[in-house]
PDB file of C-alpha atoms in Angstrom:
ATOM      1  CA  MET A 279     119.151  69.782 -43.331  1.00 51.00           C
ATOM      2  CA  ALA A 280     120.073  66.849 -45.531  1.00 59.00           C
ATOM      3  CA  ALA A 281     118.525  66.790 -48.991  1.00 74.00           C
ATOM      4  CA  LEU A 282     115.093  65.229 -48.802  1.00 85.00           C
ATOM      5  CA  ASN A 283     114.743  61.951 -50.564  1.00 93.00           C
ATOM      6  CA  ASP A 284     111.537  61.372 -52.580  1.00 96.00           C
ATOM      7  CA  ALA A 285     111.215  57.806 -51.313  1.00 95.00           C
ATOM      8  CA  ASP A 286     111.302  59.127 -47.738  1.00 95.00           C
ATOM      9  CA  ILE A 287     108.627  61.693 -48.571  1.00 96.00           C
ATOM     10  CA  LEU A 288     106.397  59.000 -50.073  1.00 96.00           C
ATOM     11  CA  SER A 289     106.745  56.634 -47.147  1.00 95.00           C
ATOM     12  CA  ALA A 290     106.188  59.490 -44.708  1.00 95.00           C
ATOM     13  CA  LEU A 291     102.997  60.419 -46.580  1.00 95.00           C
ATOM     14  CA  LYS A 292     101.775  56.840 -46.219  1.00 93.00           C
ATOM     15  CA  GLU A 293     102.687  56.473 -42.549  1.00 94.00           C
ATOM     16  CA  ASP A 294     102.167  59.917 -41.047  1.00 94.00           C
ATOM     17  CA  THR A 295     100.187  62.191 -43.333  1.00 93.00           C
ATOM     18  CA  GLU A 296     101.086  65.492 -41.718  1.00 94.00           C
ATOM     19  CA  ARG A 297     104.808  64.699 -41.512  1.00 95.00           C
ATOM     20  CA  GLY A 298     104.741  63.555 -45.138  1.00 96.00           C
ATOM     21  CA  PHE A 299     102.905  66.714 -46.157  1.00 96.00           C
ATOM     22  CA  ARG A 300     105.475  68.909 -44.391  1.00 97.00           C
ATOM     23  CA  LEU A 301     108.352  67.077 -46.071  1.00 97.00           C
ATOM     24  CA  LEU A 302     106.640  67.322 -49.450  1.00 97.00           C
ATOM     25  CA  MET A 303     106.128  71.048 -49.021  1.00 98.00           C
ATOM     26  CA  ALA A 304     109.672  71.598 -47.728  1.00 97.00           C
ATOM     27  CA  LYS A 305     111.115  70.089 -50.871  1.00 97.00           C
ATOM     28  CA  TYR A 306     108.642  71.138 -53.537  1.00 98.00           C
ATOM     29  CA  LYS A 307     106.568  74.179 -52.613  1.00 98.00           C
ATOM     30  CA  GLU A 308     108.984  76.748 -54.041  1.00 98.00           C
ATOM     31  CA  THR A 309     109.927  74.616 -57.035  1.00 98.00           C
ATOM     32  CA  VAL A 310     106.277  74.114 -57.965  1.00 98.00           C
ATOM     33  CA  TYR A 311     105.303  77.733 -57.377  1.00 98.00           C
ATOM     34  CA  TRP A 312     108.159  79.154 -59.485  1.00 98.00           C
ATOM     35  CA  HIS A 313     107.612  76.614 -62.245  1.00 98.00           C
ATOM     36  CA  ILE A 314     103.965  77.657 -62.484  1.00 98.00           C
ATOM     37  CA  ARG A 315     104.688  81.356 -62.015  1.00 98.00           C
ATOM     38  CA  ARG A 316     107.085  81.424 -64.961  1.00 97.00           C
ATOM     39  CA  LEU A 317     104.310  80.074 -67.163  1.00 97.00           C
ATOM     40  CA  VAL A 318     101.272  81.974 -65.880  1.00 96.00           C
ATOM     41  CA  VAL A 319     103.127  85.168 -64.829  1.00 96.00           C
ATOM     42  CA  LEU A 320     100.455  86.515 -62.464  1.00 96.00           C
ATOM     43  CA  HIS A 321     101.152  85.802 -58.796  1.00 97.00           C
ATOM     44  CA  ALA A 322      97.482  85.195 -57.926  1.00 96.00           C
ATOM     45  CA  ASP A 323      97.135  82.604 -60.687  1.00 96.00           C
ATOM     46  CA  ALA A 324     100.384  80.922 -59.672  1.00 97.00           C
ATOM     47  CA  GLN A 325      99.130  80.762 -56.099  1.00 98.00           C
ATOM     48  CA  ASP A 326      95.832  79.116 -57.175  1.00 97.00           C
ATOM     49  CA  ALA A 327      97.550  76.641 -59.464  1.00 98.00           C
ATOM     50  CA  SER A 328     100.149  75.752 -56.809  1.00 98.00           C
ATOM     51  CA  GLN A 329      97.398  75.087 -54.278  1.00 98.00           C
ATOM     52  CA  GLU A 330      95.533  72.876 -56.717  1.00 97.00           C
ATOM     53  CA  THR A 331      98.751  71.053 -57.567  1.00 98.00           C
ATOM     54  CA  PHE A 332      99.475  70.140 -53.959  1.00 98.00           C
ATOM     55  CA  VAL A 333      95.869  69.213 -53.232  1.00 97.00           C
ATOM     56  CA  ARG A 334      95.979  66.831 -56.208  1.00 96.00           C
ATOM     57  CA  ILE A 335      99.351  65.422 -55.180  1.00 96.00           C
ATOM     58  CA  PHE A 336      98.158  64.900 -51.634  1.00 95.00           C
ATOM     59  CA  ARG A 337      94.916  63.234 -52.671  1.00 94.00           C
ATOM     60  CA  SER A 338      96.432  60.960 -55.271  1.00 93.00           C
ATOM     61  CA  PHE A 339      99.987  60.142 -54.156  1.00 94.00           C
ATOM     62  CA  ARG A 340      98.912  56.533 -53.647  1.00 92.00           C
ATOM     63  CA  GLN A 341      98.207  56.347 -57.383  1.00 91.00           C
ATOM     64  CA  PHE A 342     101.863  57.155 -58.082  1.00 94.00           C
ATOM     65  CA  LYS A 343     103.268  53.874 -59.349  1.00 88.00           C
ATOM     66  CA  GLY A 344     106.829  54.893 -60.074  1.00 92.00           C
ATOM     67  CA  GLU A 345     106.557  54.782 -63.878  1.00 91.00           C
ATOM     68  CA  CYS A 346     108.493  58.039 -63.771  1.00 95.00           C
ATOM     69  CA  SER A 347     110.325  59.788 -60.937  1.00 96.00           C
ATOM     70  CA  PHE A 348     108.237  61.417 -58.217  1.00 97.00           C
ATOM     71  CA  ALA A 349     109.651  64.802 -59.249  1.00 97.00           C
ATOM     72  CA  VAL A 350     108.559  64.302 -62.872  1.00 97.00           C
ATOM     73  CA  TRP A 351     105.098  63.254 -61.676  1.00 97.00           C
ATOM     74  CA  ILE A 352     104.868  66.441 -59.588  1.00 98.00           C
ATOM     75  CA  TYR A 353     106.062  68.609 -62.486  1.00 98.00           C
ATOM     76  CA  ARG A 354     103.418  67.043 -64.740  1.00 97.00           C
ATOM     77  CA  ILE A 355     100.637  67.867 -62.314  1.00 97.00           C
ATOM     78  CA  ALA A 356     101.979  71.390 -61.824  1.00 98.00           C
ATOM     79  CA  THR A 357     102.327  71.875 -65.578  1.00 98.00           C
ATOM     80  CA  ASN A 358      98.757  70.699 -66.125  1.00 97.00           C
ATOM     81  CA  GLU A 359      97.508  73.187 -63.571  1.00 98.00           C
ATOM     82  CA  ALA A 360      99.459  75.998 -65.238  1.00 97.00           C
ATOM     83  CA  LEU A 361      98.148  74.993 -68.668  1.00 96.00           C
ATOM     84  CA  ARG A 362      94.614  74.906 -67.261  1.00 96.00           C
ATOM     85  CA  ILE A 363      94.996  78.581 -66.338  1.00 95.00           C
ATOM     86  CA  LEU A 364      96.411  79.391 -69.774  1.00 93.00           C
ATOM     87  CA  ARG A 365      93.488  77.585 -71.439  1.00 92.00           C
ATOM     88  CA  GLN A 366      91.007  79.550 -69.333  1.00 90.00           C
ATOM     89  CA  ARG A 367      92.665  82.758 -70.503  1.00 87.00           C
ATOM     90  CA  ARG A 368      92.571  81.595 -74.097  1.00 82.00           C
ATOM     91  CA  GLU A 369      88.859  80.895 -73.759  1.00 80.00           C
ATOM     92  CA  GLY A 370      88.514  84.363 -72.290  1.00 70.00           C
ATOM     93  CA  ARG A 371      89.940  87.422 -73.878  1.00 61.00           C
ATOM     94  CA  LEU A 372      93.707  87.082 -73.775  1.00 54.00           C
ATOM     95  CA  SER A 373      95.342  85.734 -76.891  1.00 54.00           C
ATOM     96  CA  LEU A 374      98.403  83.667 -76.111  1.00 52.00           C
ATOM     97  CA  ASP A 375      99.464  83.796 -79.735  1.00 56.00           C
ATOM     98  CA  ASP A 376     100.181  87.460 -79.299  1.00 65.00           C
ATOM     99  CA  PRO A 377     103.906  87.738 -78.453  1.00 61.00           C
ATOM    100  CA  GLU A 378     103.148  90.863 -76.432  1.00 68.00           C
ATOM    101  CA  ALA A 379     100.503  89.129 -74.288  1.00 75.00           C
ATOM    102  CA  GLY A 380     103.190  87.991 -71.834  1.00 77.00           C
ATOM    103  CA  ALA A 381     104.620  91.500 -71.574  1.00 79.00           C
ATOM    104  CA  ASP A 382     101.109  92.809 -70.853  1.00 84.00           C
ATOM    105  CA  LEU A 383     100.722  90.280 -68.055  1.00 86.00           C
ATOM    106  CA  LEU A 384     104.060  91.338 -66.574  1.00 87.00           C
ATOM    107  CA  ARG A 385     102.868  94.941 -66.538  1.00 86.00           C
ATOM    108  CA  ALA A 386      99.534  93.893 -64.982  1.00 84.00           C
ATOM    109  CA  ASP A 387     101.065  92.002 -62.056  1.00 88.00           C
ATOM    110  CA  GLY A 388     101.876  93.838 -58.851  1.00 86.00           C
ATOM    111  CA  TYR A 389     104.650  91.440 -57.891  1.00 93.00           C
ATOM    112  CA  VAL A 390     107.259  92.211 -60.523  1.00 93.00           C
ATOM    113  CA  ASP A 391     110.483  94.129 -59.962  1.00 92.00           C
ATOM    114  CA  PHE A 392     110.839  96.370 -63.006  1.00 92.00           C
ATOM    115  CA  ASN A 393     114.161  97.734 -61.744  1.00 92.00           C
ATOM    116  CA  ASP A 394     115.899  94.572 -62.874  1.00 91.00           C
ATOM    117  CA  LEU A 395     115.756  95.442 -66.560  1.00 91.00           C
ATOM    118  CA  GLU A 396     117.768  92.481 -67.791  1.00 91.00           C
ATOM    119  CA  ALA A 397     115.636  89.981 -65.921  1.00 93.00           C
ATOM    120  CA  VAL A 398     112.448  91.652 -67.182  1.00 94.00           C
ATOM    121  CA  LYS A 399     113.781  91.535 -70.720  1.00 93.00           C
ATOM    122  CA  LEU A 400     114.587  87.828 -70.424  1.00 95.00           C
ATOM    123  CA  GLN A 401     111.108  87.035 -69.114  1.00 95.00           C
ATOM    124  CA  LYS A 402     109.500  89.046 -71.919  1.00 94.00           C
ATOM    125  CA  ALA A 403     111.568  87.079 -74.404  1.00 95.00           C
ATOM    126  CA  ILE A 404     110.570  83.761 -72.840  1.00 96.00           C
ATOM    127  CA  LEU A 405     106.918  84.777 -72.785  1.00 95.00           C
ATOM    128  CA  SER A 406     107.033  85.590 -76.500  1.00 94.00           C
ATOM    129  CA  LEU A 407     107.670  81.881 -77.230  1.00 96.00           C
ATOM    130  CA  PRO A 408     104.963  79.296 -77.922  1.00 95.00           C
ATOM    131  CA  THR A 409     103.863  77.617 -74.669  1.00 94.00           C
ATOM    132  CA  LYS A 410     105.629  74.324 -75.335  1.00 95.00           C
ATOM    133  CA  GLN A 411     108.940  76.060 -76.016  1.00 97.00           C
ATOM    134  CA  GLN A 412     108.518  78.166 -72.868  1.00 97.00           C
ATOM    135  CA  LEU A 413     107.920  75.012 -70.901  1.00 97.00           C
ATOM    136  CA  VAL A 414     110.944  73.188 -72.304  1.00 98.00           C
ATOM    137  CA  PHE A 415     113.198  76.233 -71.927  1.00 98.00           C
ATOM    138  CA  ASN A 416     112.162  76.860 -68.314  1.00 98.00           C
ATOM    139  CA  LEU A 417     112.529  73.234 -67.280  1.00 98.00           C
ATOM    140  CA  ARG A 418     116.023  73.096 -68.731  1.00 98.00           C
ATOM    141  CA  TYR A 419     117.290  76.581 -67.906  1.00 97.00           C
ATOM    142  CA  TYR A 420     115.785  77.157 -64.464  1.00 97.00           C
ATOM    143  CA  ASN A 421     115.147  73.653 -63.192  1.00 97.00           C
ATOM    144  CA  GLU A 422     118.159  72.050 -64.874  1.00 97.00           C
ATOM    145  CA  LEU A 423     116.216  68.925 -65.778  1.00 98.00           C
ATOM    146  CA  GLY A 424     117.572  66.400 -68.243  1.00 98.00           C
ATOM    147  CA  TYR A 425     116.006  66.104 -71.679  1.00 98.00           C
ATOM    148  CA  ASP A 426     114.591  62.692 -70.738  1.00 97.00           C
ATOM    149  CA  GLU A 427     112.825  64.190 -67.757  1.00 98.00           C
ATOM    150  CA  ILE A 428     111.551  67.129 -69.814  1.00 98.00           C
ATOM    151  CA  ALA A 429     110.277  64.676 -72.419  1.00 97.00           C
ATOM    152  CA  ALA A 430     108.440  62.730 -69.709  1.00 97.00           C
ATOM    153  CA  ILE A 431     106.809  65.933 -68.461  1.00 97.00           C
ATOM    154  CA  THR A 432     105.817  67.305 -71.856  1.00 96.00           C
ATOM    155  CA  GLY A 433     104.876  63.972 -73.399  1.00 94.00           C
ATOM    156  CA  SER A 434     107.458  64.247 -76.172  1.00 95.00           C
ATOM    157  CA  THR A 435     110.844  62.704 -76.904  1.00 97.00           C
ATOM    158  CA  ALA A 436     114.235  63.717 -75.535  1.00 97.00           C
ATOM    159  CA  ASP A 437     115.347  64.714 -79.041  1.00 97.00           C
ATOM    160  CA  SER A 438     112.307  66.906 -79.479  1.00 97.00           C
ATOM    161  CA  ALA A 439     112.921  68.519 -76.083  1.00 97.00           C
ATOM    162  CA  LYS A 440     116.541  69.201 -77.016  1.00 97.00           C
ATOM    163  CA  THR A 441     115.539  70.739 -80.352  1.00 97.00           C
ATOM    164  CA  ASN A 442     112.853  72.863 -78.704  1.00 97.00           C
ATOM    165  CA  TYR A 443     115.333  74.092 -76.102  1.00 97.00           C
ATOM    166  CA  HIS A 444     117.882  75.214 -78.684  1.00 97.00           C
ATOM    167  CA  ILE A 445     115.253  76.847 -80.883  1.00 97.00           C
ATOM    168  CA  ALA A 446     113.876  78.639 -77.818  1.00 97.00           C
ATOM    169  CA  LYS A 447     117.334  79.874 -76.847  1.00 96.00           C
ATOM    170  CA  GLU A 448     117.971  81.252 -80.322  1.00 95.00           C
ATOM    171  CA  LYS A 449     114.597  82.976 -80.386  1.00 96.00           C
ATOM    172  CA  ILE A 450     115.279  84.543 -76.994  1.00 96.00           C
ATOM    173  CA  VAL A 451     118.595  85.977 -78.138  1.00 94.00           C
ATOM    174  CA  LYS A 452     116.924  87.308 -81.291  1.00 94.00           C
ATOM    175  CA  TYR A 453     114.051  88.836 -79.316  1.00 93.00           C
ATOM    176  CA  VAL A 454     116.374  90.540 -76.838  1.00 90.00           C
ATOM    177  CA  LYS A 455     118.497  91.981 -79.669  1.00 87.00           C
ATOM    178  CA  SER A 456     115.349  93.299 -81.342  1.00 88.00           C
ATOM    179  CA  ILE A 457     114.312  95.326 -78.292  1.00 78.00           C
ATOM    180  CA  VAL A 458     117.750  96.726 -77.346  1.00 63.00           C
TER     181      VAL A 458
ATOM    182  CA  MET B  30     125.730  84.674 -80.681  1.00 42.00           C
ATOM    183  CA  GLU B  31     125.536  85.041 -76.936  1.00 44.00           C
ATOM    184  CA  LYS B  32     127.927  88.024 -76.958  1.00 52.00           C
ATOM    185  CA  ASP B  33     124.871  90.255 -77.190  1.00 64.00           C
ATOM    186  CA  PHE B  34     122.933  88.479 -74.538  1.00 75.00           C
ATOM    187  CA  ASP B  35     124.793  86.688 -71.797  1.00 85.00           C
ATOM    188  CA  PHE B  36     122.667  84.039 -70.137  1.00 90.00           C
ATOM    189  CA  ASN B  37     125.464  83.513 -67.613  1.00 89.00           C
ATOM    190  CA  ARG B  38     125.303  87.117 -66.489  1.00 89.00           C
ATOM    191  CA  ILE B  39     121.590  86.943 -65.741  1.00 91.00           C
ATOM    192  CA  GLY B  40     121.676  83.376 -64.507  1.00 93.00           C
ATOM    193  CA  LYS B  41     118.416  82.384 -62.851  1.00 94.00           C
ATOM    194  CA  ARG B  42     117.501  85.875 -61.716  1.00 95.00           C
ATOM    195  CA  MET B  43     113.834  86.664 -62.259  1.00 96.00           C
ATOM    196  CA  PRO B  44     111.900  89.887 -61.821  1.00 96.00           C
ATOM    197  CA  TYR B  45     109.073  88.069 -60.037  1.00 97.00           C
ATOM    198  CA  LYS B  46     108.391  88.694 -56.361  1.00 96.00           C
ATOM    199  CA  THR B  47     105.968  87.250 -53.833  1.00 97.00           C
ATOM    200  CA  PRO B  48     104.241  88.840 -50.833  1.00 97.00           C
ATOM    201  CA  ASP B  49     106.070  88.544 -47.493  1.00 96.00           C
ATOM    202  CA  ASN B  50     105.747  85.169 -45.802  1.00 97.00           C
ATOM    203  CA  PHE B  51     103.959  83.861 -48.876  1.00 98.00           C
ATOM    204  CA  PHE B  52     105.366  80.329 -48.871  1.00 98.00           C
ATOM    205  CA  ASN B  53     104.504  79.700 -45.216  1.00 97.00           C
ATOM    206  CA  GLU B  54     100.980  80.948 -45.812  1.00 97.00           C
ATOM    207  CA  LEU B  55     100.692  78.816 -48.934  1.00 98.00           C
ATOM    208  CA  GLU B  56     101.646  75.726 -46.930  1.00 98.00           C
ATOM    209  CA  THR B  57      99.240  76.578 -44.123  1.00 97.00           C
ATOM    210  CA  GLY B  58      96.398  77.206 -46.592  1.00 97.00           C
ATOM    211  CA  ILE B  59      96.925  73.918 -48.380  1.00 97.00           C
ATOM    212  CA  TRP B  60      97.150  71.966 -45.126  1.00 97.00           C
ATOM    213  CA  GLU B  61      93.853  73.499 -43.979  1.00 95.00           C
ATOM    214  CA  LYS B  62      92.340  72.300 -47.241  1.00 94.00           C
ATOM    215  CA  VAL B  63      93.631  68.740 -47.154  1.00 94.00           C
ATOM    216  CA  ARG B  64      94.007  67.852 -43.464  1.00 90.00           C
ATOM    217  CA  ASP B  65      90.524  66.338 -43.193  1.00 85.00           C
ATOM    218  CA  THR B  66      90.542  64.579 -46.524  1.00 83.00           C
ATOM    219  CA  SER B  67      91.887  61.104 -46.873  1.00 77.00           C
ATOM    220  CA  PRO B  68      94.126  60.328 -49.830  1.00 79.00           C
ATOM    221  CA  GLU B  69      92.543  58.178 -52.534  1.00 76.00           C
ATOM    222  CA  PRO B  70      93.457  54.524 -52.116  1.00 77.00           C
ATOM    223  CA  ALA B  71      95.858  52.974 -54.602  1.00 74.00           C
ATOM    224  CA  ARG B  72      94.060  51.767 -57.700  1.00 66.00           C
ATOM    225  CA  ARG B  73      94.339  48.006 -57.913  1.00 63.00           C
ATOM    226  CA  LYS B  74      95.365  46.633 -61.242  1.00 60.00           C
ATOM    227  CA  ASN B  75      92.784  44.034 -62.182  1.00 64.00           C
ATOM    228  CA  ILE B  76      94.647  42.439 -65.050  1.00 65.00           C
ATOM    229  CA  ARG B  77      92.023  39.768 -65.699  1.00 70.00           C
ATOM    230  CA  LEU B  78      89.272  42.410 -65.912  1.00 70.00           C
ATOM    231  CA  ARG B  79      91.371  44.563 -68.234  1.00 72.00           C
ATOM    232  CA  LEU B  80      92.105  41.605 -70.510  1.00 74.00           C
ATOM    233  CA  LEU B  81      88.423  40.745 -70.560  1.00 77.00           C
ATOM    234  CA  LEU B  82      87.488  44.357 -71.327  1.00 78.00           C
ATOM    235  CA  GLY B  83      90.132  44.505 -74.045  1.00 78.00           C
ATOM    236  CA  ALA B  84      88.848  41.314 -75.657  1.00 79.00           C
ATOM    237  CA  ALA B  85      85.259  42.533 -75.404  1.00 81.00           C
ATOM    238  CA  ALA B  86      86.239  45.864 -76.975  1.00 81.00           C
ATOM    239  CA  VAL B  87      87.982  44.109 -79.881  1.00 80.00           C
ATOM    240  CA  ALA B  88      84.981  41.810 -80.424  1.00 81.00           C
ATOM    241  CA  ALA B  89      82.580  44.761 -80.265  1.00 81.00           C
ATOM    242  CA  GLY B  90      84.793  46.700 -82.661  1.00 79.00           C
ATOM    243  CA  ILE B  91      84.794  43.885 -85.213  1.00 80.00           C
ATOM    244  CA  SER B  92      81.007  43.469 -84.913  1.00 80.00           C
ATOM    245  CA  LEU B  93      80.455  47.193 -85.376  1.00 79.00           C
ATOM    246  CA  LEU B  94      82.807  47.221 -88.325  1.00 78.00           C
ATOM    247  CA  LEU B  95      80.888  44.400 -90.001  1.00 80.00           C
ATOM    248  CA  VAL B  96      77.536  46.070 -89.380  1.00 77.00           C
ATOM    249  CA  PHE B  97      78.545  49.578 -90.351  1.00 74.00           C
ATOM    250  CA  LEU B  98      81.098  48.822 -93.065  1.00 72.00           C
ATOM    251  CA  PRO B  99      78.697  49.772 -95.874  1.00 69.00           C
ATOM    252  CA  PHE B 100      78.095  53.180 -94.314  1.00 67.00           C
ATOM    253  CA  ILE B 101      81.651  53.998 -93.324  1.00 59.00           C
ATOM    254  CA  ARG B 102      82.515  55.864 -96.493  1.00 59.00           C
ATOM    255  CA  GLU B 103      79.358  57.911 -96.332  1.00 54.00           C
ATOM    256  CA  ARG B 104      79.296  58.840 -92.707  1.00 54.00           C
ATOM    257  CA  HIS B 105      81.902  60.197 -90.261  1.00 53.00           C
ATOM    258  CA  THR B 106      81.955  59.027 -86.661  1.00 53.00           C
ATOM    259  CA  ASP B 107      79.479  61.020 -84.668  1.00 58.00           C
ATOM    260  CA  PHE B 108      80.575  62.488 -81.352  1.00 60.00           C
ATOM    261  CA  SER B 109      77.567  60.860 -79.697  1.00 66.00           C
ATOM    262  CA  GLU B 110      79.031  57.425 -80.550  1.00 70.00           C
ATOM    263  CA  VAL B 111      82.182  58.327 -78.663  1.00 66.00           C
ATOM    264  CA  GLU B 112      80.072  59.483 -75.759  1.00 70.00           C
ATOM    265  CA  GLN B 113      78.073  56.266 -75.886  1.00 73.00           C
ATOM    266  CA  ALA B 114      81.233  54.149 -75.941  1.00 76.00           C
ATOM    267  CA  PHE B 115      82.534  56.089 -72.938  1.00 71.00           C
ATOM    268  CA  ALA B 116      79.235  55.637 -71.112  1.00 74.00           C
ATOM    269  CA  ASN B 117      79.473  51.880 -71.689  1.00 75.00           C
ATOM    270  CA  LEU B 118      82.758  51.678 -69.764  1.00 76.00           C
ATOM    271  CA  SER B 119      82.788  50.734 -66.105  1.00 71.00           C
ATOM    272  CA  GLU B 120      83.171  53.541 -63.564  1.00 71.00           C
ATOM    273  CA  GLU B 121      86.712  52.404 -62.850  1.00 68.00           C
ATOM    274  CA  ASP B 122      87.706  52.562 -66.524  1.00 71.00           C
ATOM    275  CA  GLN B 123      85.984  55.916 -66.985  1.00 70.00           C
ATOM    276  CA  ALA B 124      87.965  57.260 -64.022  1.00 68.00           C
ATOM    277  CA  TYR B 125      91.157  55.772 -65.481  1.00 66.00           C
ATOM    278  CA  MET B 126      90.542  57.410 -68.880  1.00 69.00           C
ATOM    279  CA  LEU B 127      89.778  60.758 -67.294  1.00 67.00           C
ATOM    280  CA  ASP B 128      92.995  60.478 -65.292  1.00 64.00           C
ATOM    281  CA  VAL B 129      95.001  59.776 -68.430  1.00 59.00           C
ATOM    282  CA  TYR B 130      93.289  62.695 -70.166  1.00 58.00           C
ATOM    283  CA  ARG B 131      94.059  65.034 -67.281  1.00 57.00           C
ATOM    284  CA  GLU B 132      97.647  63.841 -67.004  1.00 55.00           C
ATOM    285  CA  ASP B 133      98.429  64.422 -70.676  1.00 58.00           C
ATOM    286  CA  VAL B 134     100.026  67.813 -70.742  1.00 62.00           C
ATOM    287  CA  PHE B 135      99.291  68.764 -74.325  1.00 60.00           C
ATOM    288  CA  ILE B 136      96.246  66.676 -75.174  1.00 54.00           C
ATOM    289  CA  ASN B 137      94.037  69.764 -75.035  1.00 49.00           C
ATOM    290  CA  GLU B 138      96.454  72.121 -76.732  1.00 50.00           C
TER     291      GLU B 138
END
């Protein structure tokens, strides 16, 4: 199947809601889920936040005015939903300032493959970062977004995104070395 | 530096898994939730109204400043004033502000 074009998805949503919805999901459901999952860790939370993200996108796609790309707009909504979950946890009992909080969440989730030690180690390292650095690192490393796009999602500047990415990378290397 | 930890070796591999058929079920679940709802209509930009509101806000701001200037050094802005100002906005502008608030990724951080 040819790569889906965002403009085609938007016009399909306006003309034939179900077809537009299917196209939207075909292109973005996995991207959105994995983006959220990397931030919230727990599968159940990622599922909830992904659902909310697509419900919001579906209900408000007509408000999308093209000030940024459709993908950036989707990432912003998804990021907000992930941060909403993190805020709820912060208001509850889990402290996100604790670098081991992420590792605890990994252990608590039933949908993690602990046989892949290197991948587990990398996620633990990412989860030890402050939320904004996690976000910037993930968007660059996993989603391969440009710094301008990351800046548009996080509400910062491209320079700040670039700095945050490099700081995050250094911290990850340091963290991994510390637990070898 | 990356001799000790090779990002290229791990690549995008993650330890996370999902239940079988998860993505199809996710799509079905969301469609069930939204199929009977109609998307919100596009918000029309009423430039004249916004200009009028802007001018009114500036005028109100200057008036308030003149009235409360003597007290400004003694008294910090009360949260209830913010609430009152918000309540004075039209429903459309309240919705717009809430949208902006919700869209701002780190405003509540």
